[in-house]
Amino acid sequence: MIRVAVVGARGRMGSHVVEAVRSASDMELTESLDAGDDIKQISKDNTDVVVEFTVPAVSLGNVLALIEQGVDVVVGTTGWDDDKLEQVREALSHAPRADQAVFIAPNFAISAVLADYFAAKAAKYFESAEVIELHHPDKVDAPSGTALHTARAIAQARQEAGMPAMPDNTQSDGGSRGQVVDGVHVHAVRLRGLNAHEEVLLGNAGEQLSIRADSFDRISFMPGVLLAVRTLAGGGHAGLTVGLDAFLDL
Ligand SMILES: NC(=O)c1ccc[n+]([C@@H]2O[C@H](COP(=O)([O-])OP(=O)(O)OC[C@H]3O[C@@H](n4cnc5c(N)ncnc54)[C@H](O)[C@@H]3O)[C@@H](O)[C@H]2O)c1
Ligand SMILES: O=C(O)C1=N[C@H](C(=O)O)CCC1
Protein backbone atom coordinates (compact mmCIF):
# COMPACT_ATOMS: atom_id res chain seq x y z
CA MET A 1 0.00 0.00 0.00
CA ILE A 2 1.44 3.41 -0.98
CA ARG A 3 1.08 5.94 1.85
CA VAL A 4 0.15 9.28 0.23
CA ALA A 5 -0.13 12.75 1.78
CA VAL A 6 -1.64 15.77 0.04
CA VAL A 7 -0.47 19.36 0.57
CA GLY A 8 -2.94 21.97 -0.66
CA ALA A 9 -5.72 19.50 0.12
CA ARG A 10 -8.52 22.08 0.30
CA GLY A 11 -7.69 23.55 -3.12
CA ARG A 12 -9.32 22.94 -6.48
CA MET A 13 -6.66 20.40 -7.44
CA GLY A 14 -5.77 19.16 -3.96
CA SER A 15 -9.36 18.19 -3.22
CA HIS A 16 -9.48 16.17 -6.45
CA VAL A 17 -6.23 14.45 -5.50
CA VAL A 18 -7.63 13.55 -2.06
CA GLU A 19 -10.60 11.86 -3.73
CA ALA A 20 -8.40 10.11 -6.31
CA VAL A 21 -6.10 8.71 -3.62
CA ARG A 22 -9.04 7.59 -1.49
CA SER A 23 -10.43 5.75 -4.52
CA ALA A 24 -7.14 4.04 -5.42
CA SER A 25 -7.00 0.45 -4.14
CA ASP A 26 -3.20 0.55 -3.82
CA MET A 27 -3.03 3.82 -1.88
CA GLU A 28 -3.71 5.03 1.65
CA LEU A 29 -4.31 8.73 2.39
CA THR A 30 -2.18 9.71 5.37
CA GLU A 31 -2.11 13.52 5.78
CA SER A 32 -4.28 16.18 4.11
CA LEU A 33 -2.67 19.54 4.80
CA ASP A 34 -3.41 23.05 3.70
CA ALA A 35 -2.37 26.63 4.55
CA GLY A 36 -1.48 27.03 8.22
CA ASP A 37 -0.81 23.33 8.81
CA ASP A 38 2.65 22.18 9.95
CA ILE A 39 4.17 20.42 6.94
CA LYS A 40 6.50 18.52 9.28
CA GLN A 41 3.49 16.42 10.29
CA ILE A 42 4.54 14.53 7.16
CA SER A 43 7.56 12.23 7.56
CA LYS A 44 8.97 9.01 6.18
CA ASP A 45 7.46 7.32 9.24
CA ASN A 46 3.90 7.96 8.01
CA THR A 47 4.20 8.79 4.28
CA ASP A 48 5.88 7.45 1.14
CA VAL A 49 4.83 10.06 -1.45
CA VAL A 50 3.47 13.60 -1.06
CA VAL A 51 1.37 15.31 -3.75
CA GLU A 52 1.77 19.09 -3.64
CA PHE A 53 -0.73 21.41 -5.33
CA THR A 54 -0.51 24.81 -3.61
CA VAL A 55 0.47 28.20 -5.02
CA PRO A 56 3.66 29.30 -6.81
CA ALA A 57 4.72 31.54 -3.93
CA VAL A 58 5.07 28.67 -1.45
CA SER A 59 5.74 25.50 -3.43
CA LEU A 60 9.55 25.64 -3.34
CA GLY A 61 9.53 26.06 0.44
CA ASN A 62 7.13 23.15 0.81
CA VAL A 63 9.26 20.92 -1.42
CA LEU A 64 12.49 21.75 0.41
CA ALA A 65 10.82 21.03 3.76
CA LEU A 66 9.47 17.72 2.47
CA ILE A 67 12.89 16.70 1.16
CA GLU A 68 14.22 17.26 4.67
CA GLN A 69 11.45 14.97 5.94
CA GLY A 70 12.79 12.14 3.79
CA VAL A 71 9.72 11.67 1.53
CA ASP A 72 9.25 11.64 -2.24
CA VAL A 73 7.26 14.52 -3.72
CA VAL A 74 4.99 14.81 -6.77
CA VAL A 75 4.56 18.51 -7.53
CA GLY A 76 1.78 20.00 -9.65
CA THR A 77 2.14 23.60 -8.53
CA THR A 78 3.41 25.86 -11.32
CA GLY A 79 5.78 28.84 -11.23
CA TRP A 80 9.05 26.92 -11.46
CA ASP A 81 12.15 28.47 -13.02
CA ASP A 82 15.72 27.24 -13.45
CA ASP A 83 16.88 28.76 -10.15
CA LYS A 84 14.12 27.07 -8.14
CA LEU A 85 14.77 23.75 -9.88
CA GLU A 86 18.47 24.03 -9.04
CA GLN A 87 17.60 24.61 -5.38
CA VAL A 88 15.61 21.36 -5.43
CA ARG A 89 18.52 19.48 -7.04
CA GLU A 90 20.90 20.89 -4.42
CA ALA A 91 18.59 19.85 -1.58
CA LEU A 92 18.26 16.34 -3.03
CA SER A 93 22.06 16.02 -3.22
CA HIS A 94 22.13 15.88 0.59
CA ALA A 95 18.68 14.45 1.28
CA PRO A 96 18.09 11.93 4.12
CA ARG A 97 17.66 9.12 1.56
CA ALA A 98 20.02 8.56 -1.34
CA ASP A 99 17.09 7.35 -3.50
CA GLN A 100 14.79 10.27 -2.71
CA ALA A 101 12.79 11.60 -5.68
CA VAL A 102 10.99 14.81 -6.64
CA PHE A 103 8.78 14.93 -9.71
CA ILE A 104 7.41 18.20 -11.12
CA ALA A 105 4.93 18.43 -13.99
CA PRO A 106 3.33 21.61 -15.33
CA ASN A 107 0.49 19.49 -16.63
CA PHE A 108 -0.65 15.97 -15.72
CA ALA A 109 -3.26 15.63 -18.48
CA ILE A 110 -2.25 13.28 -21.31
CA SER A 111 -3.85 15.66 -23.86
CA ALA A 112 -1.58 18.51 -22.78
CA VAL A 113 1.52 16.31 -22.55
CA LEU A 114 0.95 15.05 -26.09
CA ALA A 115 0.17 18.54 -27.41
CA ASP A 116 3.48 19.70 -25.94
CA TYR A 117 5.28 16.77 -27.57
CA PHE A 118 3.64 17.28 -30.95
CA ALA A 119 4.37 21.03 -30.90
CA ALA A 120 8.07 20.40 -30.24
CA LYS A 121 8.19 17.86 -33.06
CA ALA A 122 6.44 20.23 -35.50
CA ALA A 123 8.32 23.41 -34.55
CA LYS A 124 11.30 23.05 -36.91
CA TYR A 125 8.99 22.78 -39.93
CA PHE A 126 7.28 26.16 -39.46
CA GLU A 127 8.44 29.76 -39.88
CA SER A 128 6.15 30.98 -37.10
CA ALA A 129 4.76 29.53 -33.87
CA GLU A 130 2.73 31.09 -31.05
CA VAL A 131 1.09 29.68 -27.93
CA ILE A 132 -2.36 30.59 -26.58
CA GLU A 133 -3.39 29.38 -23.14
CA LEU A 134 -6.93 29.73 -21.88
CA HIS A 135 -7.96 29.16 -18.24
CA HIS A 136 -10.57 29.85 -15.58
CA PRO A 137 -10.33 33.37 -14.10
CA ASP A 138 -9.51 32.07 -10.59
CA LYS A 139 -5.98 31.11 -11.72
CA VAL A 140 -3.34 33.24 -10.00
CA ASP A 141 -0.46 32.85 -12.45
CA ALA A 142 -0.08 33.80 -16.10
CA PRO A 143 1.07 32.57 -18.46
CA SER A 144 0.37 29.01 -17.41
CA GLY A 145 3.19 26.67 -16.51
CA THR A 146 2.07 24.50 -19.40
CA ALA A 147 2.36 27.35 -21.91
CA LEU A 148 5.81 28.29 -20.60
CA HIS A 149 6.90 24.67 -20.96
CA THR A 150 5.50 24.46 -24.48
CA ALA A 151 7.10 27.74 -25.58
CA ARG A 152 10.48 26.66 -24.22
CA ALA A 153 10.20 23.31 -26.02
CA ILE A 154 9.37 25.06 -29.30
CA ALA A 155 12.28 27.47 -28.84
CA GLN A 156 14.69 24.62 -28.10
CA ALA A 157 13.57 22.69 -31.19
CA ARG A 158 14.01 25.79 -33.36
CA GLN A 159 17.44 26.49 -31.89
CA GLU A 160 18.57 22.88 -32.47
CA ALA A 161 17.40 23.20 -36.08
CA GLY A 162 19.37 26.43 -36.50
CA MET A 163 16.26 28.44 -37.32
CA PRO A 164 16.23 32.27 -37.50
CA ALA A 165 13.97 34.47 -35.40
CA MET A 166 10.30 34.36 -36.30
CA PRO A 167 9.05 37.08 -38.70
CA ASP A 168 7.33 39.97 -36.89
CA ASN A 169 7.22 43.51 -38.17
CA THR A 170 5.41 44.89 -35.14
CA GLN A 171 6.52 48.53 -34.72
CA SER A 172 4.39 49.48 -31.71
CA ASP A 173 3.07 46.97 -29.16
CA GLY A 174 0.71 48.07 -26.38
CA GLY A 175 1.10 44.65 -24.84
CA SER A 176 -1.19 42.83 -27.23
CA ARG A 177 1.58 40.62 -28.62
CA GLY A 178 1.70 38.73 -25.33
CA GLN A 179 4.76 37.63 -23.33
CA VAL A 180 7.84 36.60 -25.28
CA VAL A 181 9.30 33.36 -23.88
CA ASP A 182 12.63 32.40 -25.49
CA GLY A 183 11.45 34.16 -28.66
CA VAL A 184 8.00 32.53 -28.68
CA HIS A 185 4.94 34.74 -28.11
CA VAL A 186 2.59 33.42 -25.42
CA HIS A 187 -0.95 34.75 -24.92
CA ALA A 188 -3.15 34.16 -21.87
CA VAL A 189 -6.95 34.22 -21.86
CA ARG A 190 -8.96 34.16 -18.62
CA LEU A 191 -12.67 33.46 -19.07
CA ARG A 192 -15.49 32.26 -16.82
CA GLY A 193 -16.63 28.89 -18.05
CA LEU A 194 -13.16 27.67 -19.05
CA ASN A 195 -11.01 25.21 -17.13
CA ALA A 196 -7.61 24.57 -18.79
CA HIS A 197 -6.89 24.80 -22.48
CA GLU A 198 -3.94 25.39 -24.78
CA GLU A 199 -3.62 25.99 -28.51
CA VAL A 200 -0.34 26.05 -30.43
CA LEU A 201 -0.45 27.79 -33.82
CA LEU A 202 2.32 26.98 -36.30
CA GLY A 203 2.42 28.82 -39.61
CA ASN A 204 4.01 28.80 -43.04
CA ALA A 205 3.05 30.61 -46.23
CA GLY A 206 -0.40 29.35 -47.20
CA GLU A 207 -0.83 26.89 -44.30
CA GLN A 208 -1.27 26.52 -40.54
CA LEU A 209 -1.04 23.64 -38.10
CA SER A 210 -3.20 24.00 -34.93
CA ILE A 211 -2.52 21.75 -31.97
CA ARG A 212 -5.09 22.01 -29.17
CA ALA A 213 -5.53 20.35 -25.78
CA ASP A 214 -8.59 20.84 -23.58
CA SER A 215 -9.03 19.85 -19.95
CA PHE A 216 -12.78 20.32 -19.41
CA ASP A 217 -12.65 18.88 -15.88
CA ARG A 218 -9.90 18.50 -13.28
CA ILE A 219 -10.52 14.76 -13.35
CA SER A 220 -8.37 14.84 -16.52
CA PHE A 221 -5.25 15.43 -14.41
CA MET A 222 -5.81 12.56 -11.98
CA PRO A 223 -4.55 9.58 -14.04
CA GLY A 224 -1.26 11.41 -14.53
CA VAL A 225 -1.00 12.28 -10.84
CA LEU A 226 -1.60 8.67 -9.81
CA LEU A 227 0.88 7.46 -12.45
CA ALA A 228 3.51 9.76 -10.96
CA VAL A 229 2.77 8.60 -7.40
CA ARG A 230 3.05 4.93 -8.42
CA THR A 231 6.20 5.58 -10.45
CA LEU A 232 7.99 7.31 -7.57
CA ALA A 233 6.78 4.72 -5.08
CA GLY A 234 8.26 2.03 -7.32
CA GLY A 235 11.71 3.57 -6.97
CA GLY A 236 14.40 4.08 -9.56
CA HIS A 237 13.80 7.78 -10.10
CA ALA A 238 16.15 9.31 -7.55
CA GLY A 239 16.71 13.04 -8.00
CA LEU A 240 14.58 15.59 -9.85
CA THR A 241 12.44 14.67 -12.87
CA VAL A 242 10.45 17.32 -14.76
CA GLY A 243 7.56 16.55 -17.12
CA LEU A 244 5.16 13.59 -17.35
CA ASP A 245 6.65 12.69 -20.76
CA ALA A 246 9.55 11.22 -18.75
CA PHE A 247 7.17 8.49 -17.54
CA LEU A 248 5.56 7.82 -20.91
CA ASP A 249 7.10 5.93 -23.85
CA LEU A 250 6.82 8.88 -26.22
N1 LIG B 1 0.32 20.29 -13.04
C1 LIG B 1 -0.97 20.28 -13.38
O1 LIG B 1 -1.46 19.40 -14.12
C2 LIG B 1 -1.85 21.34 -12.79
C3 LIG B 1 -3.24 21.30 -12.98
C4 LIG B 1 -4.03 22.29 -12.35
C5 LIG B 1 -3.43 23.26 -11.57
N2 LIG B 1 -2.07 23.27 -11.46
C6 LIG B 1 -1.38 24.23 -10.61
O2 LIG B 1 -1.60 23.82 -9.28
C7 LIG B 1 -1.60 24.95 -8.42
C8 LIG B 1 -2.86 24.95 -7.60
O3 LIG B 1 -3.95 25.13 -8.46
P1 LIG B 1 -5.42 25.13 -7.80
O4 LIG B 1 -6.37 25.51 -8.89
O5 LIG B 1 -5.62 23.87 -7.03
O6 LIG B 1 -5.29 26.37 -6.79
P2 LIG B 1 -6.14 26.63 -5.45
O7 LIG B 1 -5.88 28.04 -5.08
O8 LIG B 1 -7.53 26.14 -5.63
O9 LIG B 1 -5.45 25.65 -4.37
C9 LIG B 1 -4.25 25.98 -3.73
C10 LIG B 1 -4.36 25.45 -2.30
O10 LIG B 1 -3.09 25.61 -1.66
C11 LIG B 1 -3.34 26.08 -0.34
N3 LIG B 1 -2.13 26.72 0.20
C12 LIG B 1 -1.70 27.98 0.06
N4 LIG B 1 -0.55 28.17 0.72
C13 LIG B 1 -0.23 26.97 1.30
C14 LIG B 1 0.85 26.49 2.08
N5 LIG B 1 1.86 27.32 2.47
N6 LIG B 1 0.86 25.18 2.46
C15 LIG B 1 -0.16 24.36 2.12
N7 LIG B 1 -1.22 24.75 1.36
C16 LIG B 1 -1.24 26.04 0.95
C17 LIG B 1 -4.51 27.03 -0.49
O11 LIG B 1 -5.13 27.28 0.76
C18 LIG B 1 -5.39 26.24 -1.45
O12 LIG B 1 -6.23 25.35 -0.76
C19 LIG B 1 -1.42 26.16 -9.33
O13 LIG B 1 -0.04 26.49 -9.38
C20 LIG B 1 -1.86 25.64 -10.69
O14 LIG B 1 -1.24 26.31 -11.77
C21 LIG B 1 -1.28 22.34 -12.05
O1 LIG C 1 -5.95 25.46 -13.37
C1 LIG C 1 -4.73 25.75 -13.38
O2 LIG C 1 -4.20 26.65 -12.67
C2 LIG C 1 -3.82 24.98 -14.27
N1 LIG C 1 -2.53 25.17 -14.11
C3 LIG C 1 -1.52 24.47 -14.83
C4 LIG C 1 -0.67 25.44 -15.63
O3 LIG C 1 -0.45 26.58 -15.10
O4 LIG C 1 -0.22 25.06 -16.71
C5 LIG C 1 -2.05 23.31 -15.63
C6 LIG C 1 -3.33 23.59 -16.28
C7 LIG C 1 -4.37 24.04 -15.27
XYZ file of C-alpha atoms and ligand atoms in Angstrom:
306
model
C 0.000 0.000 0.000
C 1.439 3.405 -0.985
C 1.083 5.940 1.848
C 0.146 9.278 0.231
C -0.135 12.752 1.779
C -1.641 15.775 0.037
C -0.472 19.359 0.574
C -2.944 21.970 -0.661
C -5.721 19.500 0.116
C -8.521 22.080 0.297
C -7.692 23.550 -3.118
C -9.322 22.944 -6.483
C -6.660 20.399 -7.435
C -5.768 19.156 -3.957
C -9.357 18.186 -3.223
C -9.477 16.169 -6.453
C -6.231 14.447 -5.497
C -7.628 13.546 -2.059
C -10.602 11.861 -3.730
C -8.402 10.110 -6.310
C -6.102 8.709 -3.624
C -9.043 7.586 -1.487
C -10.430 5.747 -4.521
C -7.137 4.045 -5.415
C -6.996 0.454 -4.139
C -3.197 0.549 -3.819
C -3.027 3.817 -1.882
C -3.709 5.030 1.651
C -4.307 8.733 2.393
C -2.177 9.710 5.366
C -2.106 13.520 5.781
C -4.284 16.179 4.111
C -2.673 19.539 4.795
C -3.414 23.049 3.702
C -2.367 26.627 4.549
C -1.475 27.029 8.220
C -0.810 23.334 8.813
C 2.654 22.177 9.945
C 4.169 20.420 6.943
C 6.501 18.523 9.278
C 3.493 16.425 10.291
C 4.544 14.533 7.160
C 7.559 12.234 7.558
C 8.966 9.012 6.181
C 7.458 7.318 9.235
C 3.899 7.961 8.010
C 4.201 8.790 4.278
C 5.880 7.448 1.137
C 4.832 10.061 -1.454
C 3.470 13.596 -1.057
C 1.371 15.308 -3.746
C 1.770 19.091 -3.635
C -0.726 21.412 -5.328
C -0.506 24.805 -3.613
C 0.471 28.199 -5.024
C 3.663 29.301 -6.815
C 4.720 31.544 -3.926
C 5.075 28.666 -1.447
C 5.738 25.503 -3.431
C 9.553 25.637 -3.342
C 9.527 26.064 0.439
C 7.133 23.153 0.808
C 9.257 20.916 -1.423
C 12.491 21.754 0.413
C 10.822 21.035 3.759
C 9.468 17.717 2.471
C 12.890 16.705 1.155
C 14.222 17.256 4.674
C 11.449 14.971 5.943
C 12.789 12.140 3.786
C 9.720 11.673 1.532
C 9.248 11.643 -2.244
C 7.256 14.521 -3.719
C 4.993 14.810 -6.767
C 4.562 18.515 -7.527
C 1.782 19.999 -9.648
C 2.138 23.600 -8.531
C 3.409 25.855 -11.321
C 5.778 28.838 -11.234
C 9.048 26.916 -11.464
C 12.154 28.475 -13.021
C 15.721 27.244 -13.451
C 16.884 28.759 -10.146
C 14.122 27.074 -8.144
C 14.770 23.749 -9.882
C 18.466 24.031 -9.039
C 17.598 24.609 -5.378
C 15.612 21.363 -5.426
C 18.517 19.483 -7.041
C 20.901 20.890 -4.422
C 18.591 19.848 -1.578
C 18.258 16.345 -3.034
C 22.057 16.018 -3.216
C 22.128 15.879 0.593
C 18.683 14.450 1.284
C 18.091 11.929 4.119
C 17.661 9.121 1.559
C 20.021 8.561 -1.341
C 17.092 7.354 -3.497
C 14.788 10.273 -2.708
C 12.794 11.596 -5.679
C 10.989 14.807 -6.637
C 8.781 14.934 -9.712
C 7.414 18.203 -11.119
C 4.933 18.432 -13.991
C 3.328 21.615 -15.326
C 0.489 19.490 -16.633
C -0.646 15.966 -15.725
C -3.262 15.627 -18.476
C -2.254 13.284 -21.313
C -3.847 15.657 -23.862
C -1.583 18.511 -22.778
C 1.523 16.314 -22.551
C 0.951 15.045 -26.090
C 0.167 18.538 -27.414
C 3.482 19.702 -25.944
C 5.282 16.769 -27.566
C 3.644 17.281 -30.952
C 4.369 21.029 -30.904
C 8.071 20.403 -30.243
C 8.190 17.855 -33.062
C 6.445 20.234 -35.501
C 8.322 23.408 -34.546
C 11.297 23.055 -36.905
C 8.985 22.785 -39.929
C 7.279 26.163 -39.460
C 8.442 29.757 -39.875
C 6.150 30.982 -37.101
C 4.756 29.525 -33.872
C 2.731 31.090 -31.047
C 1.086 29.685 -27.928
C -2.355 30.595 -26.582
C -3.386 29.377 -23.145
C -6.931 29.733 -21.879
C -7.956 29.159 -18.238
C -10.566 29.847 -15.577
C -10.325 33.374 -14.098
C -9.505 32.070 -10.591
C -5.979 31.106 -11.718
C -3.336 33.235 -10.003
C -0.460 32.854 -12.447
C -0.083 33.796 -16.101
C 1.068 32.569 -18.462
C 0.366 29.011 -17.411
C 3.189 26.667 -16.514
C 2.072 24.502 -19.405
C 2.355 27.350 -21.911
C 5.806 28.289 -20.597
C 6.903 24.673 -20.956
C 5.505 24.458 -24.482
C 7.101 27.740 -25.575
C 10.484 26.656 -24.221
C 10.201 23.310 -26.019
C 9.375 25.059 -29.299
C 12.278 27.466 -28.840
C 14.688 24.619 -28.100
C 13.571 22.688 -31.186
C 14.006 25.786 -33.355
C 17.443 26.486 -31.891
C 18.572 22.879 -32.468
C 17.398 23.201 -36.082
C 19.375 26.430 -36.504
C 16.264 28.437 -37.323
C 16.227 32.272 -37.499
C 13.973 34.475 -35.397
C 10.296 34.364 -36.295
C 9.048 37.082 -38.698
C 7.328 39.968 -36.890
C 7.221 43.513 -38.173
C 5.412 44.894 -35.137
C 6.515 48.527 -34.720
C 4.393 49.484 -31.710
C 3.072 46.970 -29.163
C 0.712 48.070 -26.383
C 1.099 44.646 -24.836
C -1.195 42.827 -27.233
C 1.579 40.618 -28.618
C 1.700 38.734 -25.325
C 4.758 37.627 -23.326
C 7.845 36.599 -25.283
C 9.302 33.359 -23.883
C 12.628 32.396 -25.491
C 11.452 34.161 -28.658
C 7.999 32.529 -28.681
C 4.941 34.744 -28.109
C 2.588 33.420 -25.424
C -0.949 34.745 -24.920
C -3.154 34.163 -21.868
C -6.954 34.218 -21.860
C -8.957 34.157 -18.617
C -12.674 33.459 -19.074
C -15.490 32.264 -16.820
C -16.629 28.894 -18.050
C -13.165 27.669 -19.049
C -11.013 25.206 -17.128
C -7.609 24.575 -18.788
C -6.886 24.804 -22.477
C -3.940 25.385 -24.782
C -3.621 25.988 -28.509
C -0.344 26.049 -30.431
C -0.451 27.791 -33.818
C 2.320 26.983 -36.298
C 2.419 28.820 -39.607
C 4.010 28.805 -43.042
C 3.051 30.609 -46.232
C -0.399 29.345 -47.197
C -0.834 26.894 -44.297
C -1.271 26.523 -40.539
C -1.043 23.641 -38.104
C -3.195 24.004 -34.933
C -2.520 21.748 -31.972
C -5.094 22.013 -29.171
C -5.525 20.354 -25.777
C -8.590 20.841 -23.583
C -9.035 19.848 -19.947
C -12.777 20.316 -19.410
C -12.653 18.879 -15.884
C -9.896 18.501 -13.282
C -10.518 14.756 -13.354
C -8.371 14.840 -16.519
C -5.254 15.432 -14.411
C -5.809 12.559 -11.983
C -4.548 9.578 -14.042
C -1.257 11.410 -14.527
C -1.001 12.282 -10.837
C -1.604 8.668 -9.810
C 0.879 7.456 -12.446
C 3.510 9.764 -10.959
C 2.775 8.598 -7.397
C 3.049 4.934 -8.416
C 6.203 5.582 -10.446
C 7.991 7.310 -7.571
C 6.779 4.715 -5.082
C 8.256 2.031 -7.323
C 11.712 3.571 -6.972
C 14.401 4.080 -9.562
C 13.803 7.779 -10.097
C 16.151 9.308 -7.554
C 16.715 13.043 -7.997
C 14.579 15.589 -9.846
C 12.438 14.674 -12.866
C 10.449 17.320 -14.761
C 7.562 16.546 -17.122
C 5.165 13.592 -17.351
C 6.651 12.690 -20.759
C 9.549 11.221 -18.745
C 7.166 8.494 -17.538
C 5.558 7.815 -20.911
C 7.102 5.927 -23.850
C 6.822 8.884 -26.219
N 0.324 20.291 -13.039
C -0.967 20.282 -13.376
O -1.456 19.400 -14.118
C -1.854 21.339 -12.794
C -3.241 21.304 -12.979
C -4.026 22.292 -12.349
C -3.430 23.261 -11.571
N -2.067 23.267 -11.461
C -1.379 24.226 -10.615
O -1.604 23.818 -9.279
C -1.599 24.954 -8.422
C -2.856 24.947 -7.596
O -3.950 25.127 -8.464
P -5.421 25.133 -7.799
O -6.370 25.508 -8.886
O -5.620 23.873 -7.028
O -5.293 26.371 -6.788
P -6.139 26.633 -5.449
O -5.881 28.036 -5.077
O -7.529 26.140 -5.628
O -5.448 25.653 -4.366
C -4.248 25.982 -3.725
C -4.355 25.449 -2.297
O -3.092 25.613 -1.662
C -3.337 26.084 -0.340
N -2.130 26.717 0.203
C -1.701 27.985 0.057
N -0.546 28.173 0.723
C -0.226 26.973 1.295
C 0.851 26.492 2.081
N 1.855 27.323 2.465
N 0.857 25.185 2.463
C -0.164 24.361 2.115
N -1.224 24.754 1.362
C -1.244 26.044 0.949
C -4.512 27.034 -0.494
O -5.131 27.279 0.763
C -5.387 26.236 -1.453
O -6.227 25.349 -0.764
C -1.417 26.160 -9.327
O -0.041 26.492 -9.381
C -1.856 25.643 -10.688
O -1.238 26.307 -11.771
C -1.280 22.343 -12.045
O -5.947 25.457 -13.373
C -4.733 25.746 -13.379
O -4.202 26.651 -12.671
C -3.819 24.982 -14.270
N -2.533 25.167 -14.113
C -1.521 24.468 -14.830
C -0.669 25.440 -15.626
O -0.452 26.576 -15.101
O -0.216 25.058 -16.714
C -2.051 23.308 -15.633
C -3.331 23.593 -16.281
C -4.369 24.035 -15.267
